[in-house]
Coordinates of C-alpha atoms in Angstrom, one line a residue:
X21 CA 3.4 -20.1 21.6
X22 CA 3.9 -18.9 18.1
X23 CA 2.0 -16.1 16.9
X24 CA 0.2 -16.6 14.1
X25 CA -2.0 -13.9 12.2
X26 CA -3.8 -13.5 8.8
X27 CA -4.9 -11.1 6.2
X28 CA -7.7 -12.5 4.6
X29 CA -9.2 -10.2 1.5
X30 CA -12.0 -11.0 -0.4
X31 CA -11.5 -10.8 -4.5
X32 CA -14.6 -8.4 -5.2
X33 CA -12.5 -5.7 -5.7
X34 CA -9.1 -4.4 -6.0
X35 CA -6.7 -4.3 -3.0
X36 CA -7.1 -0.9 -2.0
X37 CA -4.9 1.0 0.7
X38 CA -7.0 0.2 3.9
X39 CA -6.5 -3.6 2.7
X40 CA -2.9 -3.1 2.9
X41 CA -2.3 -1.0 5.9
X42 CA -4.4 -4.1 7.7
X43 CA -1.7 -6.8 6.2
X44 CA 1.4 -4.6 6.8
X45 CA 0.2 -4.4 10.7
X46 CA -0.3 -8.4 10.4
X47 CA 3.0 -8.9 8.4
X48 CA 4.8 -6.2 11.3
X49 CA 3.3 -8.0 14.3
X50 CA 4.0 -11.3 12.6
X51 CA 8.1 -10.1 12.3
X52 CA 8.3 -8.6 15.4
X53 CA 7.1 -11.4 17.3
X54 CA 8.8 -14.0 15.1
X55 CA 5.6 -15.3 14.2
X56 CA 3.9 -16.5 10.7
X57 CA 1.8 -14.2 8.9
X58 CA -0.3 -16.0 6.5
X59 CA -2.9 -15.1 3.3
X60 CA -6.0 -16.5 3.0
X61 CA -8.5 -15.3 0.0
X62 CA -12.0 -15.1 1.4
X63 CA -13.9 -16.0 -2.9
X64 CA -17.0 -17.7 -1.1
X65 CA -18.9 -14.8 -2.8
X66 CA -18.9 -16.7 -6.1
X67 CA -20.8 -13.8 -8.4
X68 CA -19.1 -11.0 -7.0
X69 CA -15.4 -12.8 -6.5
X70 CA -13.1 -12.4 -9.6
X71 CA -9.7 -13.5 -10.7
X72 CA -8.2 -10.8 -11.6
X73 CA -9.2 -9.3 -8.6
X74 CA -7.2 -12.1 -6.6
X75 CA -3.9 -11.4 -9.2
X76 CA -4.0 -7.8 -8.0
X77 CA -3.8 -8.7 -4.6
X78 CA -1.3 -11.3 -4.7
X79 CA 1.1 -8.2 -7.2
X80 CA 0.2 -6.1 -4.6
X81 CA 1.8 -7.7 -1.5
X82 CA 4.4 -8.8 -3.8
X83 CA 5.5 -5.5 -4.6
X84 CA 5.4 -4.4 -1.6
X85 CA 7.3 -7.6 0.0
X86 CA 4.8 -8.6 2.4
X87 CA 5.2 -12.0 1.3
X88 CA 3.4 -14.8 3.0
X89 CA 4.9 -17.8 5.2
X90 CA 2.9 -20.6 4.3
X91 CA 0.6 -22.1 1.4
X92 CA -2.4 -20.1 0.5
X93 CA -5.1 -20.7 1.1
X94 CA -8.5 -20.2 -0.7
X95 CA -12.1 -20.1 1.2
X96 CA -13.7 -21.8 -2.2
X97 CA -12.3 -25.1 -1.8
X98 CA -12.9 -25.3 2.1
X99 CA -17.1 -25.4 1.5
X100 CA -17.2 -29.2 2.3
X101 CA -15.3 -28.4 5.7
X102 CA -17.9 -25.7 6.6
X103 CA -20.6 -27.9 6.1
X104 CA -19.1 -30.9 8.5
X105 CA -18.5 -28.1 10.9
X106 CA -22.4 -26.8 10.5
X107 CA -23.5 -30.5 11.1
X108 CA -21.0 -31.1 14.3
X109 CA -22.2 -27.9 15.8
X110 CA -26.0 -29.5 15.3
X111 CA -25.3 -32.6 17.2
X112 CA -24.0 -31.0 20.0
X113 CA -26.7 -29.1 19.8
X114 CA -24.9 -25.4 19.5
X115 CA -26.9 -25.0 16.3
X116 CA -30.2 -25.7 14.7
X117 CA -32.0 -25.6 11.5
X118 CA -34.3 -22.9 10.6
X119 CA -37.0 -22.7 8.3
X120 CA -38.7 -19.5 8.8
X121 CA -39.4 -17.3 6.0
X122 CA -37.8 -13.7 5.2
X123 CA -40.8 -12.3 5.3
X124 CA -41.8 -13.9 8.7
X125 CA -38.5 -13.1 10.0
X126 CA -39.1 -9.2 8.4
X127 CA -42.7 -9.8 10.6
X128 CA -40.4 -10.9 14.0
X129 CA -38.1 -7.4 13.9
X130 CA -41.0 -5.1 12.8
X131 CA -42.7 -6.4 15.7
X132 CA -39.9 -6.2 18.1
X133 CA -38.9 -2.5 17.1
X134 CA -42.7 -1.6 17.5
X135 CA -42.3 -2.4 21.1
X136 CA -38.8 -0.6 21.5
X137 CA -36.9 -4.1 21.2
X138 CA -34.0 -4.7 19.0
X139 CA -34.9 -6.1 16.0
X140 CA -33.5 -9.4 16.3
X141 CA -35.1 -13.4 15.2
X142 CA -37.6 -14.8 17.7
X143 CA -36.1 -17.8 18.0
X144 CA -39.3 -20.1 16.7
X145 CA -36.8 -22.9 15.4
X146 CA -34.6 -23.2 18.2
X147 CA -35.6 -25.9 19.8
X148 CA -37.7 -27.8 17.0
X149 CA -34.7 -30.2 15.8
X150 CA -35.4 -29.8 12.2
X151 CA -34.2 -32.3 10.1
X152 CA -32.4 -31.7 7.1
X153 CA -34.4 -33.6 5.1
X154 CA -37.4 -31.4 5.8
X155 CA -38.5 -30.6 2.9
X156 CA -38.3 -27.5 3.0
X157 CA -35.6 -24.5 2.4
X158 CA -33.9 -23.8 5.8
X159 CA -30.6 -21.8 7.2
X160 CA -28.6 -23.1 10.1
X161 CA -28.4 -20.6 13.0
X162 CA -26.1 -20.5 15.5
X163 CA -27.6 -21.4 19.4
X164 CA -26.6 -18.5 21.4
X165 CA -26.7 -18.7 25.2
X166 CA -29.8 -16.5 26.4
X167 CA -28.0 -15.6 29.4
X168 CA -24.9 -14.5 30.4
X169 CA -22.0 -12.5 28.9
X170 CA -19.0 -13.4 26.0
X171 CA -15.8 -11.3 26.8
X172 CA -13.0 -11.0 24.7
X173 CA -9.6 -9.1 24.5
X174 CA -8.5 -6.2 22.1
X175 CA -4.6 -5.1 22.1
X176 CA -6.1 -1.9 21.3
X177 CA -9.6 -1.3 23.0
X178 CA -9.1 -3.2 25.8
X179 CA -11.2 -5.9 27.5
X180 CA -14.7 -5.8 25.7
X181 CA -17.9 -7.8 27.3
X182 CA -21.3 -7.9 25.5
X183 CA -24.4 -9.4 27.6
X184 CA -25.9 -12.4 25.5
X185 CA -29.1 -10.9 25.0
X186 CA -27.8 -8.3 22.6
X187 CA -26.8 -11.5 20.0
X188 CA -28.9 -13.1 17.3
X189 CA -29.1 -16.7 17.1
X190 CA -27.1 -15.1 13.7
X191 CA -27.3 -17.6 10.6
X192 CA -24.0 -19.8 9.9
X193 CA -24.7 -21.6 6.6
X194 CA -27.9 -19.8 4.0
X195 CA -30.3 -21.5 2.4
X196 CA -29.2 -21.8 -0.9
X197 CA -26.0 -23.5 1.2
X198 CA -23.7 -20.5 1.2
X199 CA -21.6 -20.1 4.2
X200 CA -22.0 -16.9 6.0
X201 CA -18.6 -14.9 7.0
X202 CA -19.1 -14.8 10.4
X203 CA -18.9 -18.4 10.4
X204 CA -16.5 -19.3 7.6
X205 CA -14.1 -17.0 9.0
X206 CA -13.8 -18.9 12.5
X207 CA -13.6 -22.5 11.2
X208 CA -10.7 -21.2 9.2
X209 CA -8.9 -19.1 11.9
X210 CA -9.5 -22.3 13.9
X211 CA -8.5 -24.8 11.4
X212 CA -5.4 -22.1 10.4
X213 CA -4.6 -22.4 14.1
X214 CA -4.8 -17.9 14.2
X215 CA -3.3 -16.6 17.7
X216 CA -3.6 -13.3 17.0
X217 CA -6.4 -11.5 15.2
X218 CA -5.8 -8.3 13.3
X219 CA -8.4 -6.1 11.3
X220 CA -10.3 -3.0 10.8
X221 CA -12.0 -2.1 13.8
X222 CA -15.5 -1.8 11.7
X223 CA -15.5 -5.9 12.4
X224 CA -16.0 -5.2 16.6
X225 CA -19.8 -5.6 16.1
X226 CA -19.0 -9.1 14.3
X227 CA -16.3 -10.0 17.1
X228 CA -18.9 -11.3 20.5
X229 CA -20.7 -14.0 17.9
X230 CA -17.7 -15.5 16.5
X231 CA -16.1 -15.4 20.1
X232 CA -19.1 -18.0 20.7
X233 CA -18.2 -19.7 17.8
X234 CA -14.8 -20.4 18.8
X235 CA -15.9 -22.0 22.7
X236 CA -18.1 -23.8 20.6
X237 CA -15.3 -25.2 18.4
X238 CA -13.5 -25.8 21.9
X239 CA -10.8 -23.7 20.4
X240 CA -9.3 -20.5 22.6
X241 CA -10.8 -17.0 22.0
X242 CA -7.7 -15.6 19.8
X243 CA -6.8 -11.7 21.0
X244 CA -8.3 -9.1 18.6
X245 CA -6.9 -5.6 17.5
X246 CA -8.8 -3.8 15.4
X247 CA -7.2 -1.0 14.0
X248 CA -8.9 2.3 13.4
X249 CA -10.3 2.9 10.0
X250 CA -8.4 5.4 7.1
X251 CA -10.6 8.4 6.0
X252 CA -9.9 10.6 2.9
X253 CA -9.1 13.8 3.4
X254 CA -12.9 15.1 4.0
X255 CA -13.0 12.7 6.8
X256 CA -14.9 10.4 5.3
X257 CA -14.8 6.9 4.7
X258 CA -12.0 6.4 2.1
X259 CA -13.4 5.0 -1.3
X260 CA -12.7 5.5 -4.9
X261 CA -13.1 9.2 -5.1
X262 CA -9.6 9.8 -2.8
X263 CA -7.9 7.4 -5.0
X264 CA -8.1 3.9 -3.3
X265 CA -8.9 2.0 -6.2
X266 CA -5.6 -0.2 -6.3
X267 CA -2.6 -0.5 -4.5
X268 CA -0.8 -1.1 -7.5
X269 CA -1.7 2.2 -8.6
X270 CA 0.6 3.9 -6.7
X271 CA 3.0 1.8 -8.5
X272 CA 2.3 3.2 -11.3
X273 CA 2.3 6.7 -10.1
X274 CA 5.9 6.0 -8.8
X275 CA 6.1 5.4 -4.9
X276 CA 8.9 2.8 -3.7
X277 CA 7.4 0.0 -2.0
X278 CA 9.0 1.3 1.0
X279 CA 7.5 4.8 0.9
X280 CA 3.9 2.9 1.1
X281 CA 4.7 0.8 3.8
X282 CA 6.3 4.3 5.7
X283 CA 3.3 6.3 5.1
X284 CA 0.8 3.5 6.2
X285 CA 2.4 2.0 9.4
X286 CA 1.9 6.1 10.5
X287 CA -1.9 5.8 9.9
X288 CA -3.2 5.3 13.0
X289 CA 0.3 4.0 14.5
X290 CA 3.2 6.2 16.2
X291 CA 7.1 6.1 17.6
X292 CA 7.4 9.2 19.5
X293 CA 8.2 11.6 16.4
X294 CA 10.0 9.5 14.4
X295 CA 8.5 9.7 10.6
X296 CA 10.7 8.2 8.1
X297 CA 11.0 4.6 8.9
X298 CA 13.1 2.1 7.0
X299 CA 11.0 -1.7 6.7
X300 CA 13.5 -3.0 9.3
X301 CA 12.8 0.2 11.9
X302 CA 8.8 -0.4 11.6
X303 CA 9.5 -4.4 12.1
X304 CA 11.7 -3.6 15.6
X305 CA 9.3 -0.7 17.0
X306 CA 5.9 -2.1 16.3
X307 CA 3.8 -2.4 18.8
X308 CA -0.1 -2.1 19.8
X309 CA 0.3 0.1 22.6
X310 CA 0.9 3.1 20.4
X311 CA -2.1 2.1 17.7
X312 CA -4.4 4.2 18.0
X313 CA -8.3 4.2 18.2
X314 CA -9.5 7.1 16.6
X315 CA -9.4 7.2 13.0
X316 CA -6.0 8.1 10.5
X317 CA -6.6 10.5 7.6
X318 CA -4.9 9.9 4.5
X319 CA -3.2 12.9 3.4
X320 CA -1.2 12.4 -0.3
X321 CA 0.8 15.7 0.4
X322 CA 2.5 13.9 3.6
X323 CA 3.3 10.2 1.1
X324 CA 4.3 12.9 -1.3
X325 CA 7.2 13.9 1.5
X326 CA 8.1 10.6 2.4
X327 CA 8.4 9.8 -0.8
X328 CA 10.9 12.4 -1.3
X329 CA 12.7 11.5 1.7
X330 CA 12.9 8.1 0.9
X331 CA 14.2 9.0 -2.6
X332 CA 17.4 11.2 -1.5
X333 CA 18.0 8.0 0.5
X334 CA 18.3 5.2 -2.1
X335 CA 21.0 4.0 -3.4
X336 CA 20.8 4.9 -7.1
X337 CA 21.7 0.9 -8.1
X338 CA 18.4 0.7 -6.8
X339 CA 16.5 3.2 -8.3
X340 CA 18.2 2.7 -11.6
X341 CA 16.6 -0.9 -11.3
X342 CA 13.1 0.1 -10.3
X343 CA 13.0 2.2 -13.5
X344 CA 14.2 0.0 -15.7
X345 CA 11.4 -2.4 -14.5
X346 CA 8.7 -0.1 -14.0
X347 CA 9.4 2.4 -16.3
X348 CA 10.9 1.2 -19.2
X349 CA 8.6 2.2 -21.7
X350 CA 9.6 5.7 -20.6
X351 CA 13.1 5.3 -22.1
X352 CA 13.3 6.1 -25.8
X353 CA 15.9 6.1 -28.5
X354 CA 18.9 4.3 -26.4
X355 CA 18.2 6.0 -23.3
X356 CA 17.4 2.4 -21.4
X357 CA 21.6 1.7 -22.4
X358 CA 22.4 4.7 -20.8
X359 CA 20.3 4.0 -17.4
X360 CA 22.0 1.3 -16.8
X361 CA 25.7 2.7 -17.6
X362 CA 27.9 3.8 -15.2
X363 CA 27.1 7.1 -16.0
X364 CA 23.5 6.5 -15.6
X365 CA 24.4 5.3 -12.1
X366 CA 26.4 8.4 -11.7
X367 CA 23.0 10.9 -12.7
X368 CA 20.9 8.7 -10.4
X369 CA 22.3 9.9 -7.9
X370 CA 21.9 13.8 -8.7
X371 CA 17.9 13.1 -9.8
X372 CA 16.9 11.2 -6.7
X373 CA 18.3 14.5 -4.9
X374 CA 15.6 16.7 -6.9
X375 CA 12.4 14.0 -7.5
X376 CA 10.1 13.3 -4.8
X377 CA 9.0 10.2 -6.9
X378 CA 10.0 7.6 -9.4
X379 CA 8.1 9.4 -11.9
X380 CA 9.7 12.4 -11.4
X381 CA 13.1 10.5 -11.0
X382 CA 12.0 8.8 -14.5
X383 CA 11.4 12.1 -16.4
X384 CA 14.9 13.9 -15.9
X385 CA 16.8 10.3 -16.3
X386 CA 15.3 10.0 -19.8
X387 CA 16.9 13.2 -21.1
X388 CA 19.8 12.5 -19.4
X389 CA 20.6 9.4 -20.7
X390 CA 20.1 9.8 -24.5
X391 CA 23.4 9.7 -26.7
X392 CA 23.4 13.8 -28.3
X393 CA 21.0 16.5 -28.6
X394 CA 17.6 16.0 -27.2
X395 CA 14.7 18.6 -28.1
X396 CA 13.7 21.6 -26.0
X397 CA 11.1 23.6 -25.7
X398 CA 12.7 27.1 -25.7
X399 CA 9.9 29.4 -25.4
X400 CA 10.7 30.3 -21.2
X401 CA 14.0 31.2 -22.3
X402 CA 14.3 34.7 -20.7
X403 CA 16.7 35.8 -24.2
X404 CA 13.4 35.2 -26.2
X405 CA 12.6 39.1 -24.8
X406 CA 16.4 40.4 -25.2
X407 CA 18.1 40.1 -28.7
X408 CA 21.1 41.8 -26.9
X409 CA 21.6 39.0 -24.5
X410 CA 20.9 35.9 -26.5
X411 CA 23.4 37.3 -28.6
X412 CA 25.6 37.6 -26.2
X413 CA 24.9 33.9 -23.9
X414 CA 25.4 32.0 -27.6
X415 CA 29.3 33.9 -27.8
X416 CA 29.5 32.4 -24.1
X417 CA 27.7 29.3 -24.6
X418 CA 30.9 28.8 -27.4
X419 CA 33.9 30.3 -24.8
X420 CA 32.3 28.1 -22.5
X421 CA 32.5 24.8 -24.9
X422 CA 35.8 25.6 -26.0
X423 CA 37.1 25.9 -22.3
X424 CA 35.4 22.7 -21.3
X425 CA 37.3 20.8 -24.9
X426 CA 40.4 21.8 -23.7
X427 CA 40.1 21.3 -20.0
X428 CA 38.8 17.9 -21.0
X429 CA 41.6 16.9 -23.1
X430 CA 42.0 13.6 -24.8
X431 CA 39.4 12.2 -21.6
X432 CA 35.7 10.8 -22.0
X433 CA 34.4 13.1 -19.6
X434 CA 35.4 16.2 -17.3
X435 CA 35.5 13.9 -14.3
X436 CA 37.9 11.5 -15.7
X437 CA 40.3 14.8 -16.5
X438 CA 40.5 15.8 -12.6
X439 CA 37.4 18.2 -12.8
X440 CA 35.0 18.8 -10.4
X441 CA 31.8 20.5 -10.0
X442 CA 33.7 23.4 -8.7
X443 CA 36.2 24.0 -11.3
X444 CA 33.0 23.9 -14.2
X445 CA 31.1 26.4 -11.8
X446 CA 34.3 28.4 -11.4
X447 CA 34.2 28.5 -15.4
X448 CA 31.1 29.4 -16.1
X449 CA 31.5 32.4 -13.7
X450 CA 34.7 33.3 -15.4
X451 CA 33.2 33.3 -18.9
X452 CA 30.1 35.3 -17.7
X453 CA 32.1 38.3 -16.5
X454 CA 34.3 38.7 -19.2
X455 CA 30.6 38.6 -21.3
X456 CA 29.1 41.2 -19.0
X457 CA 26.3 39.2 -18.0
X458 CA 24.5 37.2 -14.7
X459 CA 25.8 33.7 -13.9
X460 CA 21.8 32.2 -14.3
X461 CA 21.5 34.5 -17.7
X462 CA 24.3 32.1 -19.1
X463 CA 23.1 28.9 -17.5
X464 CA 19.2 28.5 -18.5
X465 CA 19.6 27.8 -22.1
X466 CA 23.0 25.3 -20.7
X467 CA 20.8 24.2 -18.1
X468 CA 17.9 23.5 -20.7
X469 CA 19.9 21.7 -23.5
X470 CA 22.0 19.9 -21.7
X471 CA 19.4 18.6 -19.4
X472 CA 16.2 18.6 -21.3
X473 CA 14.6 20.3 -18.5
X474 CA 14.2 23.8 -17.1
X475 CA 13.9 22.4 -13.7
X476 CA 16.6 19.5 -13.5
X477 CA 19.7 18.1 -11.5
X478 CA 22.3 19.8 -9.9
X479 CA 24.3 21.4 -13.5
X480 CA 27.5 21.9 -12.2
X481 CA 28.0 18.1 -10.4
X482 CA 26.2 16.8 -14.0
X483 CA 28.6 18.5 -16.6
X484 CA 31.5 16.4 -15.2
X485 CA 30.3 13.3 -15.5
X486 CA 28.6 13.2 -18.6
X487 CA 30.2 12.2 -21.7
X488 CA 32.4 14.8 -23.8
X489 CA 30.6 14.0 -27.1
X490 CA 27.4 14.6 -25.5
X491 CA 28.8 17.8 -23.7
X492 CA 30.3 19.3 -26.7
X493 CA 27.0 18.3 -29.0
X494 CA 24.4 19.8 -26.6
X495 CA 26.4 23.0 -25.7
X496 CA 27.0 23.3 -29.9
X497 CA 22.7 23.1 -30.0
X498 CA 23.0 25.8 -27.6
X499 CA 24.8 28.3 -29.5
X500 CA 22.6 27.3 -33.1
X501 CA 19.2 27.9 -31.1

């Protein structure tokens, strides 16, 4: 048998990170097992569904690569299929048409709660067989057994069993002809052929009536995991005010694709202690044994780490790319030419050391990668309170160019003349004690003009590899600050 799953979002909203965890844990299972993992947008809600909310969720998955295995499908253009399934259901007598009244209905649970009952329809149209041309408005309800039991299996929770008396005869098509989801969502796991069916586990309640529906349909009980639900960080149940408005936000915000799949697949799943997980690792460890059933918390400060982790990992081709995508408005006067150089390639490397995200990464490439001086802020400068020793740094600053000219030679950068980080560090030491003053003294007006940043890369590995012109320039704005 081939397993089959689905994630099927509906396009009231944007796709928000609990949407996502629940299609990577499709997507995963689908891999692992060598399976299909298919889409499917649930738009039957015709006033609240929205295109643009549908474009966010395909971008989403796209960005993130959980890309889907076979044509997508839509819920809107399947309402002639719900119907025919509403009317065979009828004349096997599994369903019938009811034309009871809210209000009576409203009457029917009042009642039943008076007496300590569940609230639940009375059944008056059950047995009636109610035409459709009756006349009057009327919903179809499905014909539960009055006795017995429904069972079903969850990966997670185990073998679950629910006494028929506790179900509804539950509505399957409204009367203004709408299709209810607990119905429209089994005729198209059924017609979609679903093995294997993975959600939040807030849809267990939903899980014993549409278990009926599928012996109905003559079609085999699929096996259910539901997944524990995310809270934010007050334990609550996550929602806009702890950010989960969009995946694609994080986008924005700058976390690799990789770093949100990492930090999801660890909500509510585990590998022993493993915590950095490449795509590949979560596809050949994923399993339902270790998902568990109490609830995950989101926690930023841990996607924060992993996003760190993730970025000293990288390769900086790769990174280079992702900004020039996603980031290339950030890149001004030229910079964008000297991303993608060689030498942007080179200082890739040294800022995905230092950022914990693309943003970050983003904000020391830029200075990095503009041709000459860039401008500073010099106000932290700790010679701003000592006349003596910015005196003193600017004479080093210009013993410090002049050895770095000479060293260089006729080459286009230290690197290219046999220098490494070493030598310029052993420099820099050199030209500090023969000025009488502290290595960092000399270096944090370098550090900031040459970097654009008080808190940047690794100085000594950037000086070699940057381009003479741009050394020489930067450590010459040193010296006239």
């Amino acid at each position: 048998m081939t397993v089959r799953v689905r994630f099927a979002p509906s396009p009231t909203g944007f796709l928000h990170i609990g949407g996502v965890r629940t299609a990577l844990f499709n997507w995963l299972y689908a891999k692992r097992m060598g399976g299909k993992f298919l889409l499917r947008i649930e738009d039957t809600d015709l006033e609240r569904s929205d295109p643009k909310y549908t474009d966010d969720i395909l971008a989403s998955l796209k960005w993130l690569g959980l890309t889907w295995d076979e044509e997508l499908v839509f819920q809107s253009k399947r309402l002639d299929l719900y119907n025919q399934k509403a009317e065979e259901l009828i004349d096997a007598g599994l369903a019938y048409r009811c034309t009871c009244t809210t209000e009576a209905i409203e009457k029917m649970r009042e009642k039943a709660m008076a007496v300590g009952q569940k609230p639940m329809y009375d059944r008056t149209c059950r047995d009636l067989k109610i035409k459709a041309n009756v006349g009057k408005p009327f919903v179809v309800r499905a014909k539960i057994p009055l006795e017995g039991e429904i069972a079903f299996e969850d990966l997670i929770h185990g073998a679950i069993t629910v006494k028929n008396e506790e179900l509804d005869d539950f509505v399957l098509i409204r009367s203004n002809g709408a299709t209810t989801y607990n119905f429209s969502v089994v005729i198209d796991d059924v017609d979609m052929r679903m093995t294997h069916i993975i959600r939040g586990d807030d849809h267990i309640n939903n899980t014993p009536k549409q278990a009926h529906l599928y012996h109905f349909l003559k079609y085999p009980v699929p096996k259910f995991a539901h997944i524990p639900m995310i809270l934010g960080p007050d334990k609550k149940k996550l929602s806009k005010r702890h950010g989960a408005v969009s995946a694609n936000m994080y986008r924005g915000d700058g976390y690799l694709p990789e770093v949100m799949l990492n930090f999801l697949v660890r909500l509510g799943w585990s590998h022993g202690d493993q915590e950095v997980f490449s795509v590949q690792q979560m596809i050949e460890a994923f399993d339902f044994d270790h998902v568990q059933k109490s609830s995950a918390v989101f926690n930023t400060e841990k996607l924060t780490w992993l996003s760190g982790m993730h970025m000293r990992t990288a390769s900086p081709s790769r990174l280079v790319e992702v900004a020039k995508t996603d980031f290339a408005d950030a890149f001004i006067d030229g910079s964008l030419e000297g991303l993608t150089s060689e030498y942007g390639h080179k200082a890739a490397a040294l800022a995905a050391q230092k950022a914990k995200t693309m943003k970050e990464f983003v904000d020391l490439m830029v200075p990095l990668c503009m041709e000459g001086v860039v401008p500073v802020d010099t106000s932290g400068l700790k010679w701003n309170k000592d006349e003596g020793l910015k005196s003193s740094t600017k004479a080093a600053v210009v013993a410090l160019k002049d050895l770095v000219l000479k060293r260089a030679g006729q080459s286009r950068s230290l690197h290219d003349a046999g220098v490494e980080h070493s030598e310029v560090e052993a420099m820099a030491k050199q030209i500090s004690e023969v000025h009488g003053m502290k290595l960092g003294d000399l270096m944090q007006p370098v550090r900031l003009t040459i970097t654009g940043r008080m808190n940047s890369v690794s100085l000594f590995e950037l000086l070699p590899i940057m381009k003479i012109s741009t050394l020489e320039a930067r450590l010459n704005a040193v010296a006239s600050l």
